[in-house]
Amino acid sequence: MSTQFKKIAEDTYWIGKIDNRQVPFHRLILAKGTTYNSYLLKTGKPTVIDTVDMEFGREYAECLGEMIDLLDIHYIVINHTEPDHSGGLAALAAKAANATIVCTEIAVPELQEMYKLHSRNFLVVKDGDKLDIGGKTLLFKETPYLHTAETMITYCIEDQILFPCDIFSTHVAVENLFSDEAGFDITEDFQGYYAAIIHPHRRYVRTLLEAVKDLEIRMIAPSHGFVIREDIRKYIDMYATLSRETTQGKKATIVYTTIKNSTKKMAKIIQDCLQENNIETEVWDADKSSATDILNSITSADAVFIGSSTKYADMIGNLENILKELHNMNLEGKLAAAFGSYGWSGEAIEVIQDYLNGTNMTVQSTSEVIKSTGMTHVEFPVRIRFSPKEPEKVQKIKNAAEFVSDLLLSSF
Ligand code: FEO
């Protein structure tokens, strides 16, 4: 089926591709297919908001060309760079030669590299920026990590329409565009989408809720599935409810050995972060505490962080005895992460990781983080060269502790 278009408000059109294939998507198979929704605001400075999957870029540009002379397009807003929304940009930008691409700063190099757009005009927008598009005004709100770093949402002030790209979407390939015309309750699809795409990033839903709290929204026009124009607040509140934090009763244990206190400082940063997330946290210096106390603490913990400085390419102090004991214990269901400060290669951190992998705990690794969430700013094991003084080192440690905190939230 070819790309279609439909009027959704005055001078505002949905241009969509209904894709009813059961394609793989974020480690899922889209059982009900999906749609890729783009929008044309036919104003004094005609503006396109998001495009469609790269596979359909050419037919999308042709469809858009039936609605407007592509050379008249003034702005192309890209809320999110994943190719299911920015993919049509290659075909569109080639024909919409006068258009300026509007996006966040992080998105610029991504779009330039993905679609060879180095010579195009970009307009970088920041949180709260407004853009006059000739008869309508767009307001931009940054919503990082929902679900990638560069993500933003766009709000048309005059029409009170929110264009949130992936957020508030549904994966369904249906002809009826509006949720109130679906003929069934979309809640299951809405929540299913939330669980798959948004929930791994639920910490950032707070930013989103803050961004939309003062907006009068009469329509949500996302980039997959249904456009919502009834019970708007119900759907926003659903995100608030589903992302609510409950770490109550959760415990963590941090065990470390340290040479010059850098690994100890890392332990403190992890502890502070976990406690800020309402996780009861015990911290043990393995060289100054009894092994029995440490092992009892680990037994009652939901998450275990183990760290050591590296000396002569190995761990230091009593840590290895503790780690050997863990192999004789049933620790199923617990999360585990390795950390440490180092000066040259940081072998101790990798040795700890190997020991943890020999237990039946769920050991955090960068590879698993990327595969399960797409996040690249969270790294395990947590390796810090020398003392964690600089803000970026502190942030790296916090990112890991926050990630584990989120995993300890009550399940969705
Ligand atoms: Fe629908 Fe993140 O792409």
PDB file of C-alpha atoms in Angstrom, residues 106-327:
ATOM      1  CA  ILE A 106      23.050  16.079  19.160  1.00  0.00           C
ATOM      2  CA  ALA A 107      20.969  15.163  16.110  1.00  0.00           C
ATOM      3  CA  VAL A 108      22.948  17.312  13.651  1.00  0.00           C
ATOM      4  CA  PRO A 109      26.046  15.115  13.179  1.00  0.00           C
ATOM      5  CA  GLU A 110      23.876  11.999  13.202  1.00  0.00           C
ATOM      6  CA  LEU A 111      21.690  13.253  10.362  1.00  0.00           C
ATOM      7  CA  GLN A 112      24.688  14.628   8.478  1.00  0.00           C
ATOM      8  CA  GLU A 113      26.442  11.276   8.608  1.00  0.00           C
ATOM      9  CA  MET A 114      23.386   9.089   8.040  1.00  0.00           C
ATOM     10  CA  TYR A 115      22.080  10.945   5.008  1.00  0.00           C
ATOM     11  CA  LYS A 116      25.148  12.821   3.727  1.00  0.00           C
ATOM     12  CA  LEU A 117      23.655  16.195   4.585  1.00  0.00           C
ATOM     13  CA  HIS A 118      26.858  18.021   5.458  1.00  0.00           C
ATOM     14  CA  SER A 119      26.132  20.861   3.080  1.00  0.00           C
ATOM     15  CA  ARG A 120      22.530  21.435   4.228  1.00  0.00           C
ATOM     16  CA  ASN A 121      21.285  24.198   6.506  1.00  0.00           C
ATOM     17  CA  PHE A 122      20.480  23.092  10.022  1.00  0.00           C
ATOM     18  CA  LEU A 123      18.647  25.055  12.688  1.00  0.00           C
ATOM     19  CA  VAL A 124      19.571  23.786  16.151  1.00  0.00           C
ATOM     20  CA  VAL A 125      16.775  24.220  18.680  1.00  0.00           C
ATOM     21  CA  LYS A 126      16.982  23.984  22.441  1.00  0.00           C
ATOM     22  CA  ASP A 127      14.445  23.294  25.127  1.00  0.00           C
ATOM     23  CA  GLY A 128      11.744  25.977  25.079  1.00  0.00           C
ATOM     24  CA  ASP A 129      12.704  27.490  21.712  1.00  0.00           C
ATOM     25  CA  LYS A 130       9.893  28.681  19.460  1.00  0.00           C
ATOM     26  CA  LEU A 131       9.800  28.855  15.682  1.00  0.00           C
ATOM     27  CA  ASP A 132       7.446  31.005  13.590  1.00  0.00           C
ATOM     28  CA  ILE A 133       6.433  28.941  10.575  1.00  0.00           C
ATOM     29  CA  GLY A 134       4.136  31.569   9.061  1.00  0.00           C
ATOM     30  CA  GLY A 135       0.748  31.486  10.744  1.00  0.00           C
ATOM     31  CA  LYS A 136       1.611  28.835  13.293  1.00  0.00           C
ATOM     32  CA  THR A 137       4.255  28.651  15.992  1.00  0.00           C
ATOM     33  CA  LEU A 138       6.181  25.571  17.007  1.00  0.00           C
ATOM     34  CA  LEU A 139       7.513  25.078  20.514  1.00  0.00           C
ATOM     35  CA  PHE A 140      10.295  22.532  21.081  1.00  0.00           C
ATOM     36  CA  LYS A 141      10.937  20.577  24.256  1.00  0.00           C
ATOM     37  CA  GLU A 142      13.947  18.343  24.681  1.00  0.00           C
ATOM     38  CA  THR A 143      13.087  14.860  25.925  1.00  0.00           C
ATOM     39  CA  PRO A 144      16.484  13.126  26.031  1.00  0.00           C
ATOM     40  CA  TYR A 145      16.601   9.339  26.124  1.00  0.00           C
ATOM     41  CA  LEU A 146      12.959   8.943  25.194  1.00  0.00           C
ATOM     42  CA  HIS A 147      14.261   6.971  23.785  1.00  0.00           C
ATOM     43  CA  THR A 148      17.603   8.187  22.411  1.00  0.00           C
ATOM     44  CA  ALA A 149      19.852  11.062  23.420  1.00  0.00           C
ATOM     45  CA  GLU A 150      18.821  13.539  20.711  1.00  0.00           C
ATOM     46  CA  THR A 151      15.061  13.195  21.104  1.00  0.00           C
ATOM     47  CA  MET A 152      12.738  16.189  21.312  1.00  0.00           C
ATOM     48  CA  ILE A 153       9.017  16.811  20.970  1.00  0.00           C
ATOM     49  CA  THR A 154       7.279  19.536  18.985  1.00  0.00           C
ATOM     50  CA  TYR A 155       4.107  21.391  19.979  1.00  0.00           C
ATOM     51  CA  CYS A 156       2.028  23.607  17.716  1.00  0.00           C
ATOM     52  CA  ILE A 157       0.868  26.439  19.957  1.00  0.00           C
ATOM     53  CA  GLU A 158      -2.090  27.675  17.878  1.00  0.00           C
ATOM     54  CA  ASP A 159      -3.546  24.222  17.154  1.00  0.00           C
ATOM     55  CA  GLN A 160      -2.560  22.701  20.512  1.00  0.00           C
ATOM     56  CA  ILE A 161      -1.221  19.620  18.756  1.00  0.00           C
ATOM     57  CA  LEU A 162       1.683  17.687  20.243  1.00  0.00           C
ATOM     58  CA  PHE A 163       4.010  15.880  17.832  1.00  0.00           C
ATOM     59  CA  PRO A 164       5.986  13.588  20.178  1.00  0.00           C
ATOM     60  CA  CYS A 165       7.410  11.146  17.607  1.00  0.00           C
ATOM     61  CA  ASP A 166       7.888   7.760  19.347  1.00  0.00           C
ATOM     62  CA  ILE A 167       6.319   8.868  22.613  1.00  0.00           C
ATOM     63  CA  PHE A 168       2.586   8.061  23.064  1.00  0.00           C
ATOM     64  CA  SER A 169       2.766   5.810  19.991  1.00  0.00           C
ATOM     65  CA  THR A 170       1.174   2.424  19.243  1.00  0.00           C
ATOM     66  CA  HIS A 171       2.439  -0.309  16.950  1.00  0.00           C
ATOM     67  CA  VAL A 172      -0.637  -1.119  14.906  1.00  0.00           C
ATOM     68  CA  ALA A 173      -1.114  -1.064  11.155  1.00  0.00           C
ATOM     69  CA  VAL A 174      -4.646   0.295  10.881  1.00  0.00           C
ATOM     70  CA  GLU A 175      -6.545   2.345   8.336  1.00  0.00           C
ATOM     71  CA  ASN A 176      -8.434   4.334  10.979  1.00  0.00           C
ATOM     72  CA  LEU A 177      -6.085   7.088  11.995  1.00  0.00           C
ATOM     73  CA  PHE A 178      -7.813   8.327  15.145  1.00  0.00           C
ATOM     74  CA  SER A 179      -7.935   6.237  18.304  1.00  0.00           C
ATOM     75  CA  ASP A 180     -11.590   7.140  18.828  1.00  0.00           C
ATOM     76  CA  GLU A 181     -12.388   5.590  15.451  1.00  0.00           C
ATOM     77  CA  ALA A 182     -10.411   2.402  16.099  1.00  0.00           C
ATOM     78  CA  GLY A 183     -13.477   0.382  17.016  1.00  0.00           C
ATOM     79  CA  PHE A 184     -11.670  -1.056  20.035  1.00  0.00           C
ATOM     80  CA  ASP A 185      -9.970   0.133  23.203  1.00  0.00           C
ATOM     81  CA  ILE A 186      -6.368   0.961  22.306  1.00  0.00           C
ATOM     82  CA  THR A 187      -5.119   0.745  25.913  1.00  0.00           C
ATOM     83  CA  GLU A 188      -3.477  -2.660  25.472  1.00  0.00           C
ATOM     84  CA  ASP A 189      -1.600  -1.517  22.357  1.00  0.00           C
ATOM     85  CA  PHE A 190      -0.683   1.797  23.998  1.00  0.00           C
ATOM     86  CA  GLN A 191       0.675   0.073  27.096  1.00  0.00           C
ATOM     87  CA  GLY A 192       2.384  -2.637  25.055  1.00  0.00           C
ATOM     88  CA  TYR A 193       4.258   0.015  23.114  1.00  0.00           C
ATOM     89  CA  TYR A 194       5.140   1.832  26.338  1.00  0.00           C
ATOM     90  CA  ALA A 195       6.487  -1.389  27.862  1.00  0.00           C
ATOM     91  CA  ALA A 196       8.655  -2.206  24.860  1.00  0.00           C
ATOM     92  CA  ILE A 197      10.054   1.180  23.898  1.00  0.00           C
ATOM     93  CA  ILE A 198       9.614   3.687  26.718  1.00  0.00           C
ATOM     94  CA  HIS A 199       9.720   1.719  29.968  1.00  0.00           C
ATOM     95  CA  PRO A 200      13.460   0.893  29.793  1.00  0.00           C
ATOM     96  CA  HIS A 201      13.928   4.688  29.853  1.00  0.00           C
ATOM     97  CA  ARG A 202      11.285   5.396  32.486  1.00  0.00           C
ATOM     98  CA  ARG A 203      13.618   7.645  34.506  1.00  0.00           C
ATOM     99  CA  TYR A 204      13.306  10.163  31.679  1.00  0.00           C
ATOM    100  CA  VAL A 205       9.515  10.059  31.582  1.00  0.00           C
ATOM    101  CA  ARG A 206       9.699  12.607  34.428  1.00  0.00           C
ATOM    102  CA  THR A 207      11.326  15.074  32.016  1.00  0.00           C
ATOM    103  CA  LEU A 208       8.553  14.423  29.543  1.00  0.00           C
ATOM    104  CA  LEU A 209       5.776  14.887  32.092  1.00  0.00           C
ATOM    105  CA  GLU A 210       7.374  18.135  33.231  1.00  0.00           C
ATOM    106  CA  ALA A 211       7.632  19.277  29.613  1.00  0.00           C
ATOM    107  CA  VAL A 212       3.952  18.681  28.836  1.00  0.00           C
ATOM    108  CA  LYS A 213       2.422  19.580  32.191  1.00  0.00           C
ATOM    109  CA  ASP A 214       1.583  23.179  31.270  1.00  0.00           C
ATOM    110  CA  LEU A 215       0.663  22.538  27.641  1.00  0.00           C
ATOM    111  CA  GLU A 216      -2.959  22.596  26.555  1.00  0.00           C
ATOM    112  CA  ILE A 217      -3.060  19.560  24.317  1.00  0.00           C
ATOM    113  CA  ARG A 218      -6.093  18.810  22.200  1.00  0.00           C
ATOM    114  CA  MET A 219      -4.419  16.254  19.961  1.00  0.00           C
ATOM    115  CA  ILE A 220      -1.421  13.948  20.217  1.00  0.00           C
ATOM    116  CA  ALA A 221      -0.018  13.161  16.780  1.00  0.00           C
ATOM    117  CA  PRO A 222       2.743  10.588  17.315  1.00  0.00           C
ATOM    118  CA  SER A 223       4.846   8.911  14.673  1.00  0.00           C
ATOM    119  CA  HIS A 224       3.524   5.357  15.055  1.00  0.00           C
ATOM    120  CA  GLY A 225      -0.085   4.250  15.158  1.00  0.00           C
ATOM    121  CA  PHE A 226      -3.075   6.175  16.378  1.00  0.00           C
ATOM    122  CA  VAL A 227      -3.545   9.923  16.572  1.00  0.00           C
ATOM    123  CA  ILE A 228      -5.245  10.667  19.897  1.00  0.00           C
ATOM    124  CA  ARG A 229      -7.805  13.469  20.190  1.00  0.00           C
ATOM    125  CA  GLU A 230     -10.021  12.181  23.026  1.00  0.00           C
ATOM    126  CA  ASP A 231      -9.106  11.482  26.655  1.00  0.00           C
ATOM    127  CA  ILE A 232      -5.697  13.098  26.126  1.00  0.00           C
ATOM    128  CA  ARG A 233      -5.008  13.422  29.831  1.00  0.00           C
ATOM    129  CA  LYS A 234      -5.846   9.752  30.397  1.00  0.00           C
ATOM    130  CA  TYR A 235      -3.016   8.701  28.108  1.00  0.00           C
ATOM    131  CA  ILE A 236      -0.516  11.136  29.590  1.00  0.00           C
ATOM    132  CA  ASP A 237      -1.480   9.990  33.087  1.00  0.00           C
ATOM    133  CA  MET A 238      -0.967   6.400  31.955  1.00  0.00           C
ATOM    134  CA  TYR A 239       2.700   7.203  31.302  1.00  0.00           C
ATOM    135  CA  ALA A 240       2.925   8.788  34.756  1.00  0.00           C
ATOM    136  CA  THR A 241       1.415   5.715  36.394  1.00  0.00           C
ATOM    137  CA  LEU A 242       3.376   3.144  34.421  1.00  0.00           C
ATOM    138  CA  SER A 243       6.716   4.865  35.043  1.00  0.00           C
ATOM    139  CA  ARG A 244       6.119   5.432  38.742  1.00  0.00           C
ATOM    140  CA  GLU A 245       9.054   4.429  40.898  1.00  0.00           C
ATOM    141  CA  THR A 246       8.817   1.920  43.679  1.00  0.00           C
ATOM    142  CA  THR A 247      12.187   0.888  45.037  1.00  0.00           C
ATOM    143  CA  GLN A 248      10.708   0.594  48.503  1.00  0.00           C
ATOM    144  CA  GLY A 249      12.225  -2.324  50.397  1.00  0.00           C
ATOM    145  CA  LYS A 250      15.046  -2.825  47.896  1.00  0.00           C
ATOM    146  CA  LYS A 251      18.587  -3.264  49.215  1.00  0.00           C
ATOM    147  CA  ALA A 252      22.066  -3.012  47.762  1.00  0.00           C
ATOM    148  CA  THR A 253      25.481  -4.079  48.995  1.00  0.00           C
ATOM    149  CA  ILE A 254      28.748  -2.487  47.883  1.00  0.00           C
ATOM    150  CA  VAL A 255      32.021  -4.282  48.610  1.00  0.00           C
ATOM    151  CA  TYR A 256      35.395  -2.821  47.706  1.00  0.00           C
ATOM    152  CA  THR A 257      39.108  -2.794  48.328  1.00  0.00           C
ATOM    153  CA  THR A 258      41.135   0.286  47.611  1.00  0.00           C
ATOM    154  CA  ILE A 259      44.765   1.450  47.418  1.00  0.00           C
ATOM    155  CA  LYS A 260      44.559   5.245  47.548  1.00  0.00           C
ATOM    156  CA  ASN A 261      40.823   5.712  48.130  1.00  0.00           C
ATOM    157  CA  SER A 262      39.819   6.223  44.490  1.00  0.00           C
ATOM    158  CA  THR A 263      37.794   2.989  44.408  1.00  0.00           C
ATOM    159  CA  LYS A 264      36.443   3.926  47.837  1.00  0.00           C
ATOM    160  CA  LYS A 265      35.279   7.251  46.364  1.00  0.00           C
ATOM    161  CA  MET A 266      33.584   5.366  43.559  1.00  0.00           C
ATOM    162  CA  ALA A 267      31.804   3.225  46.159  1.00  0.00           C
ATOM    163  CA  LYS A 268      30.599   6.402  47.889  1.00  0.00           C
ATOM    164  CA  ILE A 269      29.241   7.878  44.659  1.00  0.00           C
ATOM    165  CA  ILE A 270      27.389   4.623  43.938  1.00  0.00           C
ATOM    166  CA  GLN A 271      26.072   4.548  47.506  1.00  0.00           C
ATOM    167  CA  ASP A 272      24.826   8.146  47.378  1.00  0.00           C
ATOM    168  CA  CYS A 273      23.113   7.553  44.067  1.00  0.00           C
ATOM    169  CA  LEU A 274      21.416   4.357  45.235  1.00  0.00           C
ATOM    170  CA  GLN A 275      20.254   6.051  48.423  1.00  0.00           C
ATOM    171  CA  GLU A 276      18.893   8.995  46.439  1.00  0.00           C
ATOM    172  CA  ASN A 277      16.827   6.364  44.684  1.00  0.00           C
ATOM    173  CA  ASN A 278      15.523   5.087  48.036  1.00  0.00           C
ATOM    174  CA  ILE A 279      17.575   1.904  47.997  1.00  0.00           C
ATOM    175  CA  GLU A 280      18.915   0.875  51.392  1.00  0.00           C
ATOM    176  CA  THR A 281      22.642   0.466  50.840  1.00  0.00           C
ATOM    177  CA  GLU A 282      25.392  -1.134  52.892  1.00  0.00           C
ATOM    178  CA  VAL A 283      29.056  -0.462  52.068  1.00  0.00           C
ATOM    179  CA  TRP A 284      31.900  -2.736  53.114  1.00  0.00           C
ATOM    180  CA  ASP A 285      35.665  -2.330  52.893  1.00  0.00           C
ATOM    181  CA  ALA A 286      36.636  -5.978  52.409  1.00  0.00           C
ATOM    182  CA  ASP A 287      39.944  -5.417  54.178  1.00  0.00           C
ATOM    183  CA  LYS A 288      38.321  -3.992  57.303  1.00  0.00           C
ATOM    184  CA  SER A 289      35.173  -6.101  57.665  1.00  0.00           C
ATOM    185  CA  SER A 290      34.398  -9.710  58.452  1.00  0.00           C
ATOM    186  CA  ALA A 291      33.742 -11.949  55.489  1.00  0.00           C
ATOM    187  CA  THR A 292      30.686 -13.363  57.282  1.00  0.00           C
ATOM    188  CA  ASP A 293      29.115  -9.920  57.642  1.00  0.00           C
ATOM    189  CA  ILE A 294      29.796  -9.128  53.998  1.00  0.00           C
ATOM    190  CA  LEU A 295      28.337 -12.409  52.755  1.00  0.00           C
ATOM    191  CA  ASN A 296      25.248 -11.986  54.950  1.00  0.00           C
ATOM    192  CA  SER A 297      24.768  -8.522  53.510  1.00  0.00           C
ATOM    193  CA  ILE A 298      25.070  -9.880  49.977  1.00  0.00           C
ATOM    194  CA  THR A 299      22.565 -12.611  50.798  1.00  0.00           C
ATOM    195  CA  SER A 300      19.922 -10.063  51.746  1.00  0.00           C
ATOM    196  CA  ALA A 301      20.693  -7.608  48.912  1.00  0.00           C
ATOM    197  CA  ASP A 302      18.856  -7.186  45.634  1.00  0.00           C
ATOM    198  CA  ALA A 303      21.895  -5.644  43.930  1.00  0.00           C
ATOM    199  CA  VAL A 304      25.596  -6.170  44.549  1.00  0.00           C
ATOM    200  CA  PHE A 305      28.418  -3.886  43.449  1.00  0.00           C
ATOM    201  CA  ILE A 306      31.965  -5.214  43.816  1.00  0.00           C
ATOM    202  CA  GLY A 307      35.044  -3.116  43.163  1.00  0.00           C
ATOM    203  CA  SER A 308      38.789  -3.111  43.523  1.00  0.00           C
ATOM    204  CA  SER A 309      41.729  -0.972  42.596  1.00  0.00           C
ATOM    205  CA  THR A 310      44.205  -2.696  40.310  1.00  0.00           C
ATOM    206  CA  LYS A 311      47.739  -3.456  41.482  1.00  0.00           C
ATOM    207  CA  TYR A 312      50.163  -5.607  39.537  1.00  0.00           C
ATOM    208  CA  ALA A 313      47.354  -6.441  37.125  1.00  0.00           C
ATOM    209  CA  ASP A 314      45.129  -7.965  39.807  1.00  0.00           C
ATOM    210  CA  MET A 315      42.697  -7.268  42.631  1.00  0.00           C
ATOM    211  CA  ILE A 316      44.016  -6.213  45.996  1.00  0.00           C
ATOM    212  CA  GLY A 317      43.326  -7.270  49.575  1.00  0.00           C
ATOM    213  CA  ASN A 318      40.744  -9.796  50.709  1.00  0.00           C
ATOM    214  CA  LEU A 319      38.325  -9.442  47.852  1.00  0.00           C
ATOM    215  CA  GLU A 320      39.175 -12.677  46.084  1.00  0.00           C
ATOM    216  CA  ASN A 321      38.147 -14.775  49.106  1.00  0.00           C
ATOM    217  CA  ILE A 322      34.726 -13.115  49.068  1.00  0.00           C
ATOM    218  CA  LEU A 323      34.332 -13.644  45.345  1.00  0.00           C
ATOM    219  CA  LYS A 324      35.230 -17.340  45.652  1.00  0.00           C
ATOM    220  CA  GLU A 325      32.531 -17.775  48.287  1.00  0.00           C
ATOM    221  CA  LEU A 326      29.920 -16.293  45.963  1.00  0.00           C
ATOM    222  CA  HIS A 327      30.358 -19.268  43.654  1.00  0.00           C
TER     223      HIS A 327
END
